[in-house]
C-alpha positions as a LaTeX table, in Angstrom:
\begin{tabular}{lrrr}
\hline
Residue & $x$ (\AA) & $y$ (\AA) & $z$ (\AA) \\
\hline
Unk1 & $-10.99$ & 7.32 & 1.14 \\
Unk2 & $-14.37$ & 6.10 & 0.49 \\
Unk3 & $-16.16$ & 6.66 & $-2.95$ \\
Unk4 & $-17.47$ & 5.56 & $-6.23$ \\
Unk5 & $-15.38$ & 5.37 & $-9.61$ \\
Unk6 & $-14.18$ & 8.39 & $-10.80$ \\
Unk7 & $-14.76$ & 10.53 & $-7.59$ \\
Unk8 & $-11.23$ & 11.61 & $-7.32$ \\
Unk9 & $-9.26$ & 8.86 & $-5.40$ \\
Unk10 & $-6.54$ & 7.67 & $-7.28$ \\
Unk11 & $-6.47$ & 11.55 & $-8.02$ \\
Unk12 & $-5.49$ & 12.36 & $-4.29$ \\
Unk13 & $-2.83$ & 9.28 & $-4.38$ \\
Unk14 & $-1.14$ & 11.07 & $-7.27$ \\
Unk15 & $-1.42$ & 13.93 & $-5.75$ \\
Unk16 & 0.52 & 12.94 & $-2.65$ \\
Unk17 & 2.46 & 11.19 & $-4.64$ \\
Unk18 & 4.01 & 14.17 & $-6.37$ \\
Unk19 & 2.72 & 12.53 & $-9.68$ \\
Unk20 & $-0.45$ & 15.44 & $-10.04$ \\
Unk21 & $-0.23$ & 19.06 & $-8.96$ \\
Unk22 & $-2.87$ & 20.00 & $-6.79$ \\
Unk23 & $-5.03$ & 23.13 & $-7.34$ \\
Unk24 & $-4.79$ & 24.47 & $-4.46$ \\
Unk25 & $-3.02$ & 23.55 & $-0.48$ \\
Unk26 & 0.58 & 22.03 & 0.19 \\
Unk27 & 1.35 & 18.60 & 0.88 \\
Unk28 & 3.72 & 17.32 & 3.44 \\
Unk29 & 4.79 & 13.91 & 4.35 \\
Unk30 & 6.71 & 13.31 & 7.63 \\
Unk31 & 7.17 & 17.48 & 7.34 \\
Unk32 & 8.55 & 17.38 & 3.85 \\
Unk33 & 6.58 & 19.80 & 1.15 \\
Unk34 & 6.24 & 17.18 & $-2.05$ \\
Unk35 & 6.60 & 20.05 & $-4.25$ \\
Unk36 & 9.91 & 21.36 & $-2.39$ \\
Unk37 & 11.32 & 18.24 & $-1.50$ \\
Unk38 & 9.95 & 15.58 & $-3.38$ \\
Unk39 & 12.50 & 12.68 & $-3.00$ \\
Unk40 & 12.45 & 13.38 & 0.81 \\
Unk41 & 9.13 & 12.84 & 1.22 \\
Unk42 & 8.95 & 10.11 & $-1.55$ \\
Unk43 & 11.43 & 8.60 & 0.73 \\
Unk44 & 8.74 & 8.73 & 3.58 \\
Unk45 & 6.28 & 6.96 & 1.63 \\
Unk46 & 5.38 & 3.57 & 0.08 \\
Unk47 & 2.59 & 3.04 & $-2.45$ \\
Unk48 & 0.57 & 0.11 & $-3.58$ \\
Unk49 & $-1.08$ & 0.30 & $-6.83$ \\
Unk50 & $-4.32$ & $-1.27$ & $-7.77$ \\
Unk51 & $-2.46$ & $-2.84$ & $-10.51$ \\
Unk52 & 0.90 & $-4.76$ & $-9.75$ \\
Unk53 & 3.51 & $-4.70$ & $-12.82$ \\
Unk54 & 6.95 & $-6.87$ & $-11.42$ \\
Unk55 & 8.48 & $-8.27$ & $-13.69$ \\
Unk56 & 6.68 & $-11.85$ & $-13.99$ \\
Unk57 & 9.59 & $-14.02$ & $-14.59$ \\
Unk58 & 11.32 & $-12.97$ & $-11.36$ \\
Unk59 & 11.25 & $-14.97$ & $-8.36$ \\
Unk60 & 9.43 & $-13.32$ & $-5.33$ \\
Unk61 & 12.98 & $-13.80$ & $-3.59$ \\
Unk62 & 14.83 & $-11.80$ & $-6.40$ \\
Unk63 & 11.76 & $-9.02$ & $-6.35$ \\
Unk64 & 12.18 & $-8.46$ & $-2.64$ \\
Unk65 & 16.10 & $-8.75$ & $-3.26$ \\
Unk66 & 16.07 & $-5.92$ & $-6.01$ \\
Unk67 & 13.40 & $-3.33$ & $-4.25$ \\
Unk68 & 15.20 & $-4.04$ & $-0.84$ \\
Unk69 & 18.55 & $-2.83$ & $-2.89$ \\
Unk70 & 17.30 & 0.24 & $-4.49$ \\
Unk71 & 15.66 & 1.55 & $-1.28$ \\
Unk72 & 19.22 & 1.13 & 0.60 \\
Unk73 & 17.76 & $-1.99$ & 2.71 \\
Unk74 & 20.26 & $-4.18$ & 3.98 \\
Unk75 & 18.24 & $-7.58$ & 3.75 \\
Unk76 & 20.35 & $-10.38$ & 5.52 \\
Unk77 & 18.99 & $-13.95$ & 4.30 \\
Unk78 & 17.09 & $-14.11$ & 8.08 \\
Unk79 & 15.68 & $-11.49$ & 7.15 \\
Unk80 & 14.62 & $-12.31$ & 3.81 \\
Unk81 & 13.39 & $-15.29$ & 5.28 \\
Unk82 & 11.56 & $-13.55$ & 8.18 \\
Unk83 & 10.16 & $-11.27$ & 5.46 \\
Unk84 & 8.85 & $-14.48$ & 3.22 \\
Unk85 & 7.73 & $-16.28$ & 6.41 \\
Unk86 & 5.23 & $-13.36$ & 7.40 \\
Unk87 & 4.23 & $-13.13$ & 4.13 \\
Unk88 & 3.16 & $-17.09$ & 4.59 \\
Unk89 & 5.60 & $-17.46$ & 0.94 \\
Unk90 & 8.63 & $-19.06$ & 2.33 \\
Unk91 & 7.59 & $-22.03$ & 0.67 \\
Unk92 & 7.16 & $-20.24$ & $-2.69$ \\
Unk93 & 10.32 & $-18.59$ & $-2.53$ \\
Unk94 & 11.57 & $-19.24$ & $-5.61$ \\
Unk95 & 8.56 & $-18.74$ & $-7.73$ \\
Unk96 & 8.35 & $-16.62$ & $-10.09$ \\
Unk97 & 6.06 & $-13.30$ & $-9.86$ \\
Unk98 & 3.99 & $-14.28$ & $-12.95$ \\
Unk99 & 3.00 & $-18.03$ & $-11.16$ \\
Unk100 & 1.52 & $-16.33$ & $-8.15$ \\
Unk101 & $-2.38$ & $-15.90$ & $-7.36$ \\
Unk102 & $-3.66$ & $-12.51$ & $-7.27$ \\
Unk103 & $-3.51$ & $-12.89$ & $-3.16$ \\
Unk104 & 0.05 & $-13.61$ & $-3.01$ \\
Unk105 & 0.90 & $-10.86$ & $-6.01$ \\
Unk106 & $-0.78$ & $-8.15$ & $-3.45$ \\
Unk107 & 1.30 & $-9.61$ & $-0.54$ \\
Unk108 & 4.63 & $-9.53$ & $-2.26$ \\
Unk109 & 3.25 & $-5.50$ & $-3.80$ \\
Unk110 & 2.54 & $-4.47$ & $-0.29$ \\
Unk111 & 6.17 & $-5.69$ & 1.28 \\
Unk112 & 7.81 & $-4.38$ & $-1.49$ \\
Unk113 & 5.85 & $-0.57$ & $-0.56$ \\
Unk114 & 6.94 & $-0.83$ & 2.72 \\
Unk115 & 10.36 & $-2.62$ & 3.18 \\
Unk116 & 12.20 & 0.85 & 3.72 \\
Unk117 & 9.56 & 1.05 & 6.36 \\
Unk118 & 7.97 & 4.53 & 5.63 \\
Unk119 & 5.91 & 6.75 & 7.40 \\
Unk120 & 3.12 & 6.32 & 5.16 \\
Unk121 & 1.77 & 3.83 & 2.81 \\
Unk122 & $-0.44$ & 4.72 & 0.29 \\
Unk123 & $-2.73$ & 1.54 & $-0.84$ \\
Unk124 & $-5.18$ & 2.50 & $-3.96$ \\
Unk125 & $-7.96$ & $-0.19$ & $-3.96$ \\
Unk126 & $-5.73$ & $-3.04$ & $-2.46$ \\
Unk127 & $-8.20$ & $-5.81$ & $-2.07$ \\
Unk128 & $-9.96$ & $-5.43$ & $-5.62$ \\
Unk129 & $-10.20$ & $-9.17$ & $-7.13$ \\
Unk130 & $-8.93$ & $-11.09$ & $-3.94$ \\
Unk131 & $-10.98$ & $-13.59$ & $-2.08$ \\
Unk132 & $-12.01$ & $-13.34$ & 1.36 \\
Unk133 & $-9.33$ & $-15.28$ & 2.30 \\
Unk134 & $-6.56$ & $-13.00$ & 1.04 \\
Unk135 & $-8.00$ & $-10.18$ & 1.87 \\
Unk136 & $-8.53$ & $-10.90$ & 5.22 \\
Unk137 & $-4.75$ & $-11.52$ & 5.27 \\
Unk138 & $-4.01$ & $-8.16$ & 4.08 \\
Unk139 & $-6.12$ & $-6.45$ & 6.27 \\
Unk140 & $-4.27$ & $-8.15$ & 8.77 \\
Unk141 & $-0.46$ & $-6.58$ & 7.23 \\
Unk142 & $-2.55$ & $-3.43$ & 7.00 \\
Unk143 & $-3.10$ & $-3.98$ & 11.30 \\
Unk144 & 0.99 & $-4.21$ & 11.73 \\
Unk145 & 1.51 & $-1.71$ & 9.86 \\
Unk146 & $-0.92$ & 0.75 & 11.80 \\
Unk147 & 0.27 & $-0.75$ & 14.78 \\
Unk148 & 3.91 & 0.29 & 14.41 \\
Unk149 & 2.51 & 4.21 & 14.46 \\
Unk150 & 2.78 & 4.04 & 10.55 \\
Unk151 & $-0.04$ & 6.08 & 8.54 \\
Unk152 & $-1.87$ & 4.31 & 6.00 \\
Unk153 & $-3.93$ & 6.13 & 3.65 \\
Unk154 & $-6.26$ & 3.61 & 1.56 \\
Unk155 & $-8.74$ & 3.96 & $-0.85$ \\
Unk156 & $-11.67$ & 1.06 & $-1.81$ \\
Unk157 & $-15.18$ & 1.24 & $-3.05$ \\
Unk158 & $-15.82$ & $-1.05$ & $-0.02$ \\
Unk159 & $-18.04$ & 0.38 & 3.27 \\
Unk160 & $-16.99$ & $-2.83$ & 4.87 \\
Unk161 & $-13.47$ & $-2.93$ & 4.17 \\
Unk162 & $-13.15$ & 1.02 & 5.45 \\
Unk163 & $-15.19$ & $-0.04$ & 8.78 \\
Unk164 & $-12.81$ & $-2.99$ & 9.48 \\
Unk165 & $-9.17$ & $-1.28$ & 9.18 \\
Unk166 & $-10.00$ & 2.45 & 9.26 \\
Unk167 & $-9.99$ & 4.86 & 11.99 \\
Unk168 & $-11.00$ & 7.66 & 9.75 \\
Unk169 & $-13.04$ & 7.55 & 6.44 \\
Unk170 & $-13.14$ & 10.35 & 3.80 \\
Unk171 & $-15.82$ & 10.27 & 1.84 \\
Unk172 & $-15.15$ & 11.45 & $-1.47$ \\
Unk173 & $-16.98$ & 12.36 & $-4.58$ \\
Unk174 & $-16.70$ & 14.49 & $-7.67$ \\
Unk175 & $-13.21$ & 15.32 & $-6.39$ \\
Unk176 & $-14.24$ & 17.19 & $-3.37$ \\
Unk177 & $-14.56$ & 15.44 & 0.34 \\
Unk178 & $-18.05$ & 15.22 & 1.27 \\
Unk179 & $-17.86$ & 13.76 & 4.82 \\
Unk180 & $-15.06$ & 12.37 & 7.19 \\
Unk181 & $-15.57$ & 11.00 & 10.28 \\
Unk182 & $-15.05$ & 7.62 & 11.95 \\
Unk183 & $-16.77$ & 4.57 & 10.63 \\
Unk184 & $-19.01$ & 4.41 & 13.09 \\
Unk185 & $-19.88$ & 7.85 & 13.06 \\
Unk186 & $-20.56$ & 7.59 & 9.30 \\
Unk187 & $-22.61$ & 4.38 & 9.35 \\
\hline
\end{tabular}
């Protein structure tokens, strides 16, 4: 989703979410209603904020260790390792959350929202603040994630960041979508 502050993104998020009730429609995530069955399709779904709050003086080891835990994830230490390797952290393993750039924070944020490897991963504004460098390298996670037949709904302020890892952009403002198409289509 495409749009300017305060059109109504973070708004949809919640709304998916479960977090806001919609005014009107249903929504479903891998066919379960979020009003019926919200921890199903809760379960279904990872989210990103814009904001990351971990607790700063964990490690990124003992982060990934605690969310892998409380989503049922068995996490081996090859695959912890795997997990920090792909994440190019392996070497900062045993920092703590708080010592990390704003780059590495959004990596570690964005394995933690999909370790239970959901259906669909909601990002809001992933990117804001990094530089060119990190983002590029989430763009890239955003690519794998896609590419394992994952949805990923995202929202940014950014026409070039929706043309280079979108199939579909929503453009939304005042709350109500004013064009979708692809990126293409829309430039």
């Amino acid at each position: 989703m495409l749009g300017p502050n305060g059109a109504g993104k973070t708004s949809t998020l919640s709304s998916i979410e479960g977090l806001l009730k919609p005014k009107s429609g249903q929504i479903l995530v891998a066919g379960f209603n979020i009003d019926e069955q919200p921890l199903r399709a809760r379960a279904n779904m990872g989210v990103q904020l814009q904001a990351t709050s971990f607790q700063p003086e964990l490690t990124i080891t003992e982060i990934i260790k605690l969310y892998a835990g409380i989503y049922g994830v068995k996490l081996t230490p090859e695959k912890l390792g795997s997990i920090l390797q792909e994440i190019k952290l392996a070497e900062s393993a045993t920092k703590k959350f708080g010592q990390l750039s704003g780059g590495q924070q959004q990596r570690v944020s964005l394995v933690i929202s999909t370790i239970h490897d959901p259906v669909l991963v909601l990002l809001d504004e992933p990117t804001t603040g990094l530089d060119p460098q990190s983002r590029r390298q989430l763009w890239d996670r955003f690519e794998e994630i896609r590419a394992k037949g994952h949805g990923v709904l995202l929202t940014t302020h950014s026409m070039e960041e929706a043309e280079a890892v979108c199939d579909r952009i929503a453009i939304i403002d005042h709350g109500r979508v004013i064009a979708i198409n692809t990126p293409q289509a829309l430039i």
